[in-house]
Amino acid sequence: MSSIAAPEWKSILDRIRALHPALIRGWFSTLKPIDLSGGVLRIRAGNLKQVRYLDDECRPAFIEAAQGVLEQLVTTTFETDAPNEIADDEGYPLSISENNQLQLNDDYVFDNFVVGAGNRMAHAAAVAAAENPGQVYNPLFIHGDVGLGKTHLLQAICHETRRLGTCPTTLYISCETFANHFIEAVERGAMNQFRFHYRHVDLLVIDDIQFLGARERSQEEFFHTFNTLHQSQKQIVLSADCSPSEIPTLENRLVSRFKSGLVASIDAPCMETRMAILRKKSRLRCIEVPEDVIEYVATNIHTNIRDLEGALLRLDAMSQASDGTIDMDLARRALADEAEASAISIQQIIDVVTRHFGVRVKDLQSKKRPKSISHPRQVCMYLARELTEHSLEEVGGYFGGRDHSTVLHANRTIKKMIDTDAKVRRSVENLRAALRAQQNGIS
Ligand code: ADP
Ligand code: MG
């Protein structure tokens, strides 16, 4: 970490004085540059009022002056060692409190996490981050499909740092919470309190950070939160359903920050891991499951672990409704619904969608991008993700060998349209109903 020389600092202040005289306050002479690292110039002020003024009014002027003098891309953050006056200072406290944190699930600890080929690296990195926060992998970015254990690992880190006492102040939140707090703070003019809350923690854990992509202003704020914590070697752990560069509309500077530590993916578990997870979960829940049933369930459910657990719970419920034993006969019945639900094929989806939109299969598989073709193609991908168990790669393969990020993007686009466009919602509902009807042999 390096700081900037006194003459450079003086030039920065002189430049602001010359270009923005109205911004200058007498106390500017007491400001101190702390360090310049990773393109961030940290500046210390005397109190929170000053930080608020600098943040709200002066940041662009400081950035412009610092870039002019240092001749490099620089952003600035303002902080203070005298944080205690927040509540009085703001007058109306934000609703940030312990309650806004996500609840930790007692079961989501490292001991209950089964390690296999698909998650070995993510698990090892999570353990290392918990044991040496801020020292080894910072940030730690864990990504993978839904139900593969991201939340479990994030919470295990929180449990472990709590147990070891390595991070006295921990914040474990969803991305939505961060964005909502930010908006609330902006509306109430309570940015200082917001910044103090998020920038004075030893461990910041944010689940499902992909949602930040859709929040432009929160991205800006998060960028500064991230930099401040990172500069002070506080541990940051993030999870998402895709890698940093695949998060749609995430600013490049955030992508590169997210990639600057360790990016670890979690892949679907192999047969052996699925069986080990079933054994572990059944032990945890005191459900007695014979080995042949474990093998049968693990063979038939292979996409995500949440579904494996769902099957186990269904087995348990069904067994309690009869004599309490779990055997192969019961397992076959319990999984019958599952098998039926996955019986829709991509081919059927393509048939129904092409008929509905009046397009040709060949067009869906071509590189053509006009909306009349790309929309039906995206609807196909969306329905394939919802109604079949094919992986992103497999679905992409059906549509001219497109990669998994294209399928992910299609899925999100249609999801959003369903929420905002009644016409799209109706057509997807009709298509889904047609497919279900076929599945049940009605049409
Ligand atoms: P994600 O956040 O990736 O969608 P979760 O962490 O919520 O997935 O995991 C879904 C369920 O699967 C949880 O109950 C979790 O405990 C379980 N699970 C996932 N991976 C493992 C694993 N390797 N060992 C044991 N349980 C696991
Ligand atoms: Mg999760």
Short mmCIF file of C-alpha atoms and ligand atoms in Angstrom, two decimals:
data_model
loop_
_atom_site.label_atom_id
_atom_site.label_comp_id
_atom_site.label_asym_id
_atom_site.label_seq_id
_atom_site.Cartn_x
_atom_site.Cartn_y
_atom_site.Cartn_z
CA MET A 1 0.00 0.00 0.00
CA SER A 2 1.44 3.39 -0.88
CA SER A 3 0.34 6.87 -0.02
CA ILE A 4 0.81 10.01 -2.04
CA ALA A 5 3.54 12.57 -1.51
CA ALA A 6 2.78 15.87 0.26
CA PRO A 7 3.37 18.03 -2.86
CA GLU A 8 0.93 15.89 -4.86
CA TRP A 9 -1.70 16.15 -2.14
CA LYS A 10 -1.20 19.91 -2.05
CA SER A 11 -1.60 20.06 -5.85
CA ILE A 12 -4.87 18.16 -5.59
CA LEU A 13 -6.26 20.61 -3.04
CA ASP A 14 -4.97 23.58 -5.07
CA ARG A 15 -6.65 22.25 -8.15
CA ILE A 16 -9.99 21.93 -6.35
CA ARG A 17 -9.52 25.41 -4.94
CA ALA A 18 -8.93 26.78 -8.44
CA LEU A 19 -11.66 24.88 -10.24
CA HIS A 20 -14.35 24.63 -7.54
CA PRO A 21 -13.84 27.52 -5.10
CA ALA A 22 -17.42 27.25 -3.83
CA LEU A 23 -16.74 23.76 -2.48
CA ILE A 24 -13.77 24.73 -0.34
CA ARG A 25 -14.20 24.77 3.43
CA GLY A 26 -11.72 25.99 6.04
CA TRP A 27 -11.25 22.47 7.42
CA PHE A 28 -9.99 21.12 4.07
CA SER A 29 -6.48 21.79 5.38
CA THR A 30 -7.04 19.10 8.02
CA LEU A 31 -7.86 16.39 5.46
CA LYS A 32 -5.23 13.67 5.16
CA PRO A 33 -4.57 11.20 2.37
CA ILE A 34 -4.34 7.74 3.99
CA ASP A 35 -3.23 5.62 1.09
CA LEU A 36 -3.50 5.08 -2.61
CA SER A 37 -3.91 1.49 -3.66
CA GLY A 38 -5.77 -0.37 -6.39
CA GLY A 39 -6.92 2.91 -7.88
CA VAL A 40 -8.54 4.10 -4.64
CA LEU A 41 -7.36 7.17 -2.80
CA ARG A 42 -8.57 7.06 0.81
CA ILE A 43 -8.93 10.39 2.52
CA ARG A 44 -9.42 10.91 6.23
CA ALA A 45 -11.64 13.67 7.54
CA GLY A 46 -12.11 14.97 11.08
CA ASN A 47 -15.69 13.89 11.68
CA LEU A 48 -18.79 12.41 10.11
CA LYS A 49 -20.29 15.74 9.13
CA GLN A 50 -17.22 16.41 7.04
CA VAL A 51 -17.38 12.92 5.51
CA ARG A 52 -21.00 13.49 4.60
CA TYR A 53 -20.23 16.83 2.98
CA LEU A 54 -17.31 15.36 1.04
CA ASP A 55 -19.35 12.35 -0.07
CA ASP A 56 -22.40 14.30 -1.09
CA GLU A 57 -20.82 17.37 -2.64
CA CYS A 58 -17.17 16.94 -3.38
CA ARG A 59 -16.44 13.46 -4.64
CA PRO A 60 -16.43 14.29 -8.39
CA ALA A 61 -14.16 17.30 -7.76
CA PHE A 62 -11.70 15.18 -5.76
CA ILE A 63 -11.71 12.42 -8.36
CA GLU A 64 -11.14 14.86 -11.18
CA ALA A 65 -8.34 16.66 -9.33
CA ALA A 66 -6.66 13.43 -8.20
CA GLN A 67 -6.74 12.03 -11.73
CA GLY A 68 -5.36 15.29 -13.13
CA VAL A 69 -2.47 15.43 -10.67
CA LEU A 70 -1.62 11.72 -10.45
CA GLU A 71 -2.25 11.06 -14.14
CA GLN A 72 -3.97 7.76 -13.50
CA LEU A 73 -7.50 6.48 -13.00
CA VAL A 74 -8.39 7.07 -9.37
CA THR A 75 -11.50 7.07 -7.27
CA THR A 76 -11.71 8.51 -3.78
CA THR A 77 -13.27 7.42 -0.52
CA PHE A 78 -13.71 9.55 2.59
CA GLU A 79 -13.63 8.21 6.09
CA THR A 80 -13.12 9.24 9.67
CA ASP A 81 -11.90 7.80 12.93
CA ALA A 82 -14.61 9.62 14.87
CA PRO A 83 -17.77 7.73 14.00
CA ASN A 84 -19.82 7.94 17.18
CA GLU A 85 -22.16 10.78 16.50
CA ILE A 86 -24.16 9.00 13.82
CA ALA A 87 -27.62 8.86 15.35
CA ASP A 88 -27.57 12.47 16.50
CA ASP A 89 -26.02 13.54 13.29
CA GLU A 90 -28.73 12.03 11.14
CA GLY A 91 -31.71 12.72 13.33
CA TYR A 92 -33.62 9.76 11.93
CA PRO A 93 -31.86 6.43 12.16
CA LEU A 94 -32.10 3.95 9.33
CA SER A 95 -33.78 0.66 9.95
CA ILE A 96 -30.44 -1.10 9.67
CA SER A 97 -30.10 -3.50 12.54
CA GLU A 98 -29.23 -7.04 13.41
CA ASN A 99 -32.72 -7.97 12.25
CA ASN A 100 -31.94 -7.15 8.67
CA GLN A 101 -29.36 -9.85 8.60
CA LEU A 102 -30.33 -13.20 7.20
CA GLN A 103 -30.85 -15.85 9.83
CA LEU A 104 -28.15 -18.47 9.99
CA ASN A 105 -29.35 -22.05 9.68
CA ASP A 106 -27.72 -24.12 12.43
CA ASP A 107 -27.30 -27.05 10.03
CA TYR A 108 -25.27 -25.06 7.50
CA VAL A 109 -21.87 -25.68 9.06
CA PHE A 110 -18.71 -27.11 7.52
CA ASP A 111 -19.18 -30.38 9.40
CA ASN A 112 -22.44 -31.01 7.56
CA PHE A 113 -21.05 -30.16 4.15
CA VAL A 114 -20.07 -33.17 2.06
CA VAL A 115 -16.99 -32.51 -0.05
CA GLY A 116 -16.75 -34.00 -3.54
CA ALA A 117 -15.16 -33.24 -6.89
CA GLY A 118 -17.75 -30.59 -7.79
CA ASN A 119 -17.28 -28.44 -4.70
CA ARG A 120 -13.81 -29.27 -3.39
CA MET A 121 -12.20 -25.98 -4.33
CA ALA A 122 -15.09 -23.81 -3.14
CA HIS A 123 -15.14 -25.68 0.17
CA ALA A 124 -11.37 -25.39 0.71
CA ALA A 125 -11.45 -21.68 -0.09
CA ALA A 126 -14.38 -21.13 2.27
CA VAL A 127 -12.54 -22.88 5.10
CA ALA A 128 -9.40 -20.86 4.42
CA ALA A 129 -11.34 -17.58 4.31
CA ALA A 130 -13.02 -18.39 7.62
CA GLU A 131 -9.74 -19.31 9.30
CA ASN A 132 -7.74 -16.36 7.95
CA PRO A 133 -10.27 -13.70 7.03
CA GLY A 134 -8.96 -10.98 4.76
CA GLN A 135 -5.63 -12.77 4.32
CA VAL A 136 -5.93 -15.43 1.66
CA TYR A 137 -8.82 -15.20 -0.77
CA ASN A 138 -10.33 -11.75 -0.79
CA PRO A 139 -12.89 -11.46 -2.17
CA LEU A 140 -14.04 -15.05 -2.29
CA PHE A 141 -16.62 -15.41 -5.04
CA ILE A 142 -18.57 -18.69 -5.13
CA HIS A 143 -20.84 -19.43 -8.05
CA GLY A 144 -22.94 -22.33 -9.26
CA ASP A 145 -26.41 -23.43 -10.26
CA VAL A 146 -29.30 -23.27 -7.86
CA GLY A 147 -29.38 -25.79 -5.00
CA LEU A 148 -25.70 -26.76 -5.12
CA GLY A 149 -24.63 -25.44 -1.72
CA LYS A 150 -23.61 -21.79 -2.13
CA THR A 151 -25.76 -20.53 0.74
CA HIS A 152 -24.64 -23.46 2.87
CA LEU A 153 -20.97 -22.53 2.37
CA LEU A 154 -21.55 -18.82 2.97
CA GLN A 155 -23.32 -19.55 6.22
CA ALA A 156 -20.66 -22.06 7.23
CA ILE A 157 -18.09 -19.26 6.93
CA CYS A 158 -20.21 -17.09 9.26
CA HIS A 159 -20.62 -19.92 11.77
CA GLU A 160 -16.91 -20.70 11.69
CA THR A 161 -15.67 -17.12 12.12
CA ARG A 162 -18.12 -16.76 14.99
CA ARG A 163 -16.79 -19.95 16.57
CA LEU A 164 -13.17 -18.91 16.12
CA GLY A 165 -13.84 -15.31 17.05
CA THR A 166 -11.93 -14.13 14.00
CA CYS A 167 -14.51 -11.56 12.85
CA PRO A 168 -16.18 -9.67 15.68
CA THR A 169 -18.47 -7.77 13.32
CA THR A 170 -20.10 -9.85 10.63
CA LEU A 171 -22.77 -8.86 8.18
CA TYR A 172 -24.56 -11.60 6.26
CA ILE A 173 -27.20 -10.22 3.95
CA SER A 174 -28.90 -10.72 0.62
CA CYS A 175 -28.10 -8.46 -2.27
CA GLU A 176 -31.67 -7.16 -2.13
CA THR A 177 -31.17 -5.99 1.45
CA PHE A 178 -28.09 -4.03 0.49
CA ALA A 179 -29.88 -2.38 -2.43
CA ASN A 180 -33.01 -1.61 -0.39
CA HIS A 181 -31.00 -0.07 2.44
CA PHE A 182 -29.13 2.01 -0.03
CA ILE A 183 -32.33 3.40 -1.55
CA GLU A 184 -33.76 4.04 1.90
CA ALA A 185 -30.59 5.85 2.95
CA VAL A 186 -30.62 8.02 -0.17
CA GLU A 187 -34.27 8.93 0.35
CA ARG A 188 -33.71 9.79 4.01
CA GLY A 189 -30.44 11.59 3.45
CA ALA A 190 -28.84 9.08 5.80
CA MET A 191 -25.88 8.04 3.70
CA ASN A 192 -23.37 8.46 6.50
CA GLN A 193 -25.13 5.98 8.66
CA PHE A 194 -25.46 3.59 5.76
CA ARG A 195 -21.77 3.86 4.95
CA PHE A 196 -20.73 3.48 8.53
CA HIS A 197 -22.87 0.37 8.84
CA TYR A 198 -21.45 -1.35 5.77
CA ARG A 199 -17.89 -0.12 5.91
CA HIS A 200 -17.08 -0.98 9.50
CA VAL A 201 -17.42 -4.73 9.45
CA ASP A 202 -14.79 -7.44 9.61
CA LEU A 203 -16.68 -9.80 7.35
CA LEU A 204 -19.25 -8.92 4.70
CA VAL A 205 -21.12 -11.85 3.17
CA ILE A 206 -23.63 -11.21 0.41
CA ASP A 207 -25.69 -14.01 -1.10
CA ASP A 208 -26.97 -13.92 -4.69
CA ILE A 209 -24.97 -10.86 -5.71
CA GLN A 210 -26.11 -11.36 -9.34
CA PHE A 211 -29.13 -9.18 -8.52
CA LEU A 212 -26.79 -6.20 -8.25
CA GLY A 213 -26.59 -6.23 -12.05
CA ALA A 214 -30.05 -4.73 -12.29
CA ARG A 215 -29.35 -1.96 -9.75
CA GLU A 216 -27.24 0.72 -11.32
CA ARG A 217 -26.91 3.13 -8.41
CA SER A 218 -26.41 0.39 -5.86
CA GLN A 219 -23.50 -0.83 -7.99
CA GLU A 220 -21.78 2.51 -7.60
CA GLU A 221 -22.26 2.43 -3.85
CA PHE A 222 -21.23 -1.19 -3.58
CA PHE A 223 -18.07 -0.42 -5.50
CA HIS A 224 -17.03 2.02 -2.78
CA THR A 225 -18.13 -0.27 0.04
CA PHE A 226 -16.10 -3.03 -1.54
CA ASN A 227 -13.02 -0.86 -1.95
CA THR A 228 -13.10 0.44 1.59
CA LEU A 229 -13.40 -3.03 3.09
CA HIS A 230 -10.86 -4.53 0.74
CA GLN A 231 -8.36 -1.79 1.46
CA SER A 232 -8.60 -2.49 5.14
CA GLN A 233 -8.22 -6.21 4.52
CA LYS A 234 -11.69 -7.07 5.69
CA GLN A 235 -13.01 -10.33 4.26
CA ILE A 236 -15.67 -10.17 1.54
CA VAL A 237 -17.55 -13.29 0.44
CA LEU A 238 -20.03 -13.26 -2.43
CA SER A 239 -22.17 -15.86 -4.14
CA ALA A 240 -23.98 -15.81 -7.48
CA ASP A 241 -25.65 -18.14 -9.93
CA CYS A 242 -22.95 -17.39 -12.53
CA SER A 243 -19.38 -16.14 -12.73
CA PRO A 244 -18.67 -12.39 -12.33
CA SER A 245 -18.32 -11.74 -16.05
CA GLU A 246 -21.61 -13.49 -16.77
CA ILE A 247 -23.67 -11.22 -14.51
CA PRO A 248 -25.67 -9.13 -16.98
CA THR A 249 -25.06 -5.36 -16.87
CA LEU A 250 -22.55 -5.55 -14.05
CA GLU A 251 -20.04 -2.73 -14.46
CA ASN A 252 -16.62 -3.85 -15.64
CA ARG A 253 -14.85 -2.36 -12.65
CA LEU A 254 -17.00 -4.53 -10.35
CA VAL A 255 -16.42 -7.59 -12.53
CA SER A 256 -12.69 -7.06 -12.21
CA ARG A 257 -12.94 -6.46 -8.44
CA PHE A 258 -14.97 -9.66 -8.03
CA LYS A 259 -12.38 -11.58 -10.01
CA SER A 260 -9.45 -10.13 -8.11
CA GLY A 261 -9.53 -12.70 -5.29
CA LEU A 262 -10.63 -16.27 -5.82
CA VAL A 263 -13.53 -17.28 -8.05
CA ALA A 264 -14.61 -20.83 -7.22
CA SER A 265 -17.40 -22.67 -8.97
CA ILE A 266 -19.59 -25.41 -7.55
CA ASP A 267 -20.56 -28.04 -10.08
CA ALA A 268 -23.28 -30.67 -9.90
CA PRO A 269 -22.34 -33.48 -7.52
CA CYS A 270 -21.26 -36.89 -8.79
CA MET A 271 -23.08 -40.09 -7.82
CA GLU A 272 -20.77 -40.81 -4.89
CA THR A 273 -21.24 -37.32 -3.44
CA ARG A 274 -24.99 -37.49 -3.89
CA MET A 275 -25.06 -40.73 -1.93
CA ALA A 276 -22.84 -39.27 0.80
CA ILE A 277 -25.11 -36.22 1.05
CA LEU A 278 -28.20 -38.41 1.35
CA ARG A 279 -26.54 -40.41 4.12
CA LYS A 280 -25.52 -37.25 5.94
CA LYS A 281 -28.93 -35.60 5.63
CA SER A 282 -30.80 -38.72 6.73
CA ARG A 283 -28.53 -39.04 9.77
CA LEU A 284 -29.08 -35.36 10.62
CA ARG A 285 -32.82 -35.80 10.46
CA CYS A 286 -32.79 -39.19 12.16
CA ILE A 287 -34.39 -40.88 9.17
CA GLU A 288 -33.36 -44.47 8.60
CA VAL A 289 -32.77 -45.10 4.93
CA PRO A 290 -31.38 -48.41 3.61
CA GLU A 291 -28.44 -48.32 1.22
CA ASP A 292 -30.39 -49.56 -1.81
CA VAL A 293 -32.85 -46.68 -1.40
CA ILE A 294 -29.98 -44.19 -1.04
CA GLU A 295 -28.53 -45.50 -4.29
CA TYR A 296 -31.91 -45.45 -6.03
CA VAL A 297 -32.62 -41.82 -5.05
CA ALA A 298 -29.09 -40.69 -5.94
CA THR A 299 -29.38 -42.37 -9.34
CA ASN A 300 -32.68 -40.74 -10.17
CA ILE A 301 -32.10 -37.24 -8.87
CA HIS A 302 -28.90 -35.81 -10.21
CA THR A 303 -29.29 -32.11 -10.85
CA ASN A 304 -29.43 -30.41 -7.52
CA ILE A 305 -29.09 -31.15 -3.86
CA ARG A 306 -32.19 -29.33 -2.77
CA ASP A 307 -34.18 -31.85 -4.83
CA LEU A 308 -32.29 -34.71 -3.19
CA GLU A 309 -33.33 -33.36 0.21
CA GLY A 310 -36.89 -32.91 -1.04
CA ALA A 311 -37.01 -36.57 -2.01
CA LEU A 312 -35.71 -37.60 1.39
CA LEU A 313 -38.39 -35.56 3.14
CA ARG A 314 -41.08 -37.02 0.90
CA LEU A 315 -39.86 -40.52 1.72
CA ASP A 316 -40.00 -39.68 5.40
CA ALA A 317 -43.50 -38.20 5.17
CA MET A 318 -44.81 -41.15 3.18
CA SER A 319 -43.26 -43.69 5.53
CA GLN A 320 -44.85 -41.99 8.53
CA ALA A 321 -48.22 -42.22 6.84
CA SER A 322 -47.76 -46.00 6.72
CA ASP A 323 -45.73 -48.22 9.06
CA GLY A 324 -42.64 -46.02 9.27
CA THR A 325 -40.30 -48.13 7.17
CA ILE A 326 -38.54 -46.86 4.10
CA ASP A 327 -37.90 -49.45 1.41
CA MET A 328 -37.50 -49.70 -2.35
CA ASP A 329 -41.20 -50.01 -2.95
CA LEU A 330 -41.88 -46.77 -1.10
CA ALA A 331 -38.96 -45.07 -2.84
CA ARG A 332 -40.33 -45.98 -6.27
CA ARG A 333 -43.69 -44.49 -5.38
CA ALA A 334 -42.15 -41.39 -3.83
CA LEU A 335 -40.12 -40.68 -6.92
CA ALA A 336 -42.92 -41.40 -9.37
CA ASP A 337 -44.13 -37.76 -9.30
CA GLU A 338 -40.61 -36.57 -9.86
CA ALA A 339 -40.11 -38.83 -12.85
CA GLU A 340 -43.36 -37.62 -14.36
CA ALA A 341 -42.50 -33.98 -13.87
CA SER A 342 -39.29 -34.45 -15.79
CA ALA A 343 -40.88 -36.42 -18.59
CA ILE A 344 -41.33 -33.40 -20.85
CA SER A 345 -38.62 -33.37 -23.50
CA ILE A 346 -36.94 -30.42 -25.18
CA GLN A 347 -38.21 -31.79 -28.48
CA GLN A 348 -41.80 -31.44 -27.25
CA ILE A 349 -41.08 -27.90 -26.13
CA ILE A 350 -39.64 -27.03 -29.52
CA ASP A 351 -42.68 -28.53 -31.28
CA VAL A 352 -45.17 -26.58 -29.20
CA VAL A 353 -43.24 -23.28 -29.35
CA THR A 354 -42.57 -23.39 -33.10
CA ARG A 355 -46.25 -24.07 -33.75
CA HIS A 356 -47.30 -21.25 -31.44
CA PHE A 357 -45.01 -18.64 -32.96
CA GLY A 358 -45.08 -19.94 -36.53
CA VAL A 359 -41.29 -20.32 -36.80
CA ARG A 360 -39.16 -23.18 -38.07
CA VAL A 361 -36.93 -25.38 -35.92
CA LYS A 362 -34.08 -24.57 -38.29
CA ASP A 363 -34.45 -20.87 -37.47
CA LEU A 364 -34.35 -21.51 -33.73
CA GLN A 365 -31.09 -23.37 -34.19
CA SER A 366 -29.58 -20.80 -36.54
CA LYS A 367 -27.49 -17.78 -35.61
CA LYS A 368 -30.35 -15.46 -36.62
CA ARG A 369 -31.12 -12.73 -34.15
CA PRO A 370 -34.25 -10.87 -35.30
CA LYS A 371 -36.75 -10.58 -32.48
CA SER A 372 -39.31 -12.75 -34.29
CA ILE A 373 -36.85 -15.64 -33.93
CA SER A 374 -34.83 -14.77 -30.84
CA HIS A 375 -37.96 -14.40 -28.69
CA PRO A 376 -39.36 -17.90 -29.44
CA ARG A 377 -35.84 -19.27 -28.98
CA GLN A 378 -35.60 -17.65 -25.56
CA VAL A 379 -39.05 -18.94 -24.61
CA CYS A 380 -37.90 -22.47 -25.54
CA MET A 381 -34.83 -22.11 -23.36
CA TYR A 382 -36.90 -20.77 -20.49
CA LEU A 383 -39.40 -23.64 -20.67
CA ALA A 384 -36.59 -26.17 -21.02
CA ARG A 385 -35.03 -24.87 -17.81
CA GLU A 386 -38.35 -24.93 -16.01
CA LEU A 387 -39.78 -28.21 -17.22
CA THR A 388 -36.79 -30.44 -17.92
CA GLU A 389 -33.73 -31.38 -15.93
CA HIS A 390 -31.26 -30.56 -18.68
CA SER A 391 -28.24 -28.48 -17.72
CA LEU A 392 -27.61 -25.03 -19.17
CA GLU A 393 -25.03 -26.51 -21.53
CA GLU A 394 -27.40 -29.22 -22.72
CA VAL A 395 -30.19 -26.73 -23.38
CA GLY A 396 -27.75 -24.50 -25.28
CA GLY A 397 -26.72 -27.52 -27.31
CA TYR A 398 -30.24 -27.94 -28.67
CA PHE A 399 -30.25 -24.39 -30.01
CA GLY A 400 -27.28 -24.32 -32.32
CA GLY A 401 -24.61 -25.01 -29.70
CA ARG A 402 -25.12 -21.84 -27.71
CA ASP A 403 -23.16 -21.58 -24.49
CA HIS A 404 -24.59 -21.67 -21.00
CA SER A 405 -24.44 -17.91 -20.48
CA THR A 406 -26.79 -17.44 -23.45
CA VAL A 407 -29.27 -19.82 -21.85
CA LEU A 408 -28.92 -18.05 -18.51
CA HIS A 409 -29.55 -14.73 -20.20
CA ALA A 410 -32.60 -16.09 -22.07
CA ASN A 411 -34.00 -17.43 -18.83
CA ARG A 412 -33.66 -14.10 -17.08
CA THR A 413 -35.05 -12.14 -20.02
CA ILE A 414 -38.21 -14.20 -20.20
CA LYS A 415 -38.63 -14.22 -16.43
CA LYS A 416 -38.51 -10.45 -16.44
CA MET A 417 -40.94 -10.21 -19.37
CA ILE A 418 -43.37 -12.51 -17.58
CA ASP A 419 -43.34 -10.07 -14.67
CA THR A 420 -43.80 -6.97 -16.77
CA ASP A 421 -45.62 -7.94 -19.95
CA ALA A 422 -49.06 -9.54 -19.68
CA LYS A 423 -48.99 -10.75 -23.28
CA VAL A 424 -45.79 -12.70 -22.77
CA ARG A 425 -47.08 -14.05 -19.47
CA ARG A 426 -50.23 -15.37 -21.14
CA SER A 427 -48.40 -16.97 -24.03
CA VAL A 428 -45.93 -18.71 -21.70
CA GLU A 429 -48.83 -19.92 -19.54
CA ASN A 430 -50.60 -21.31 -22.60
CA LEU A 431 -47.47 -23.06 -23.79
CA ARG A 432 -46.87 -24.55 -20.38
CA ALA A 433 -50.48 -25.75 -20.18
CA ALA A 434 -50.20 -27.33 -23.64
CA LEU A 435 -47.07 -29.20 -22.61
CA ARG A 436 -48.59 -30.41 -19.34
CA ALA A 437 -51.66 -31.58 -21.24
CA GLN A 438 -49.44 -33.59 -23.61
CA GLN A 439 -47.61 -35.03 -20.64
CA ASN A 440 -50.85 -36.22 -19.11
CA GLY A 441 -51.98 -37.66 -22.43
CA ILE A 442 -54.85 -35.20 -22.82
CA SER A 443 -54.09 -33.88 -26.30
P1 ADP B 1 -27.72 -22.68 -3.27
O1 ADP B 1 -27.54 -21.54 -2.32
O2 ADP B 1 -26.52 -22.97 -4.09
O3 ADP B 1 -28.96 -22.56 -4.11
P2 ADP B 1 -28.07 -24.18 -0.84
O4 ADP B 1 -26.81 -23.83 -0.14
O5 ADP B 1 -29.33 -23.54 -0.39
O6 ADP B 1 -27.91 -24.01 -2.41
O7 ADP B 1 -28.21 -25.78 -0.79
C1 ADP B 1 -29.43 -26.46 -0.96
C2 ADP B 1 -29.51 -27.57 0.05
O8 ADP B 1 -28.55 -28.55 -0.28
C3 ADP B 1 -29.20 -27.13 1.45
O9 ADP B 1 -30.07 -27.77 2.33
C4 ADP B 1 -27.78 -27.58 1.70
O10 ADP B 1 -27.56 -27.92 3.04
C5 ADP B 1 -27.70 -28.80 0.82
N1 ADP B 1 -26.33 -29.00 0.32
C6 ADP B 1 -25.78 -28.46 -0.76
N2 ADP B 1 -24.53 -28.89 -0.94
C7 ADP B 1 -24.28 -29.74 0.07
C8 ADP B 1 -23.15 -30.54 0.43
N3 ADP B 1 -22.04 -30.55 -0.30
N4 ADP B 1 -23.25 -31.29 1.53
C9 ADP B 1 -24.38 -31.31 2.25
N5 ADP B 1 -25.47 -30.60 1.96
C10 ADP B 1 -25.43 -29.83 0.88
MG MG B 2 -28.70 -19.78 -2.10
#
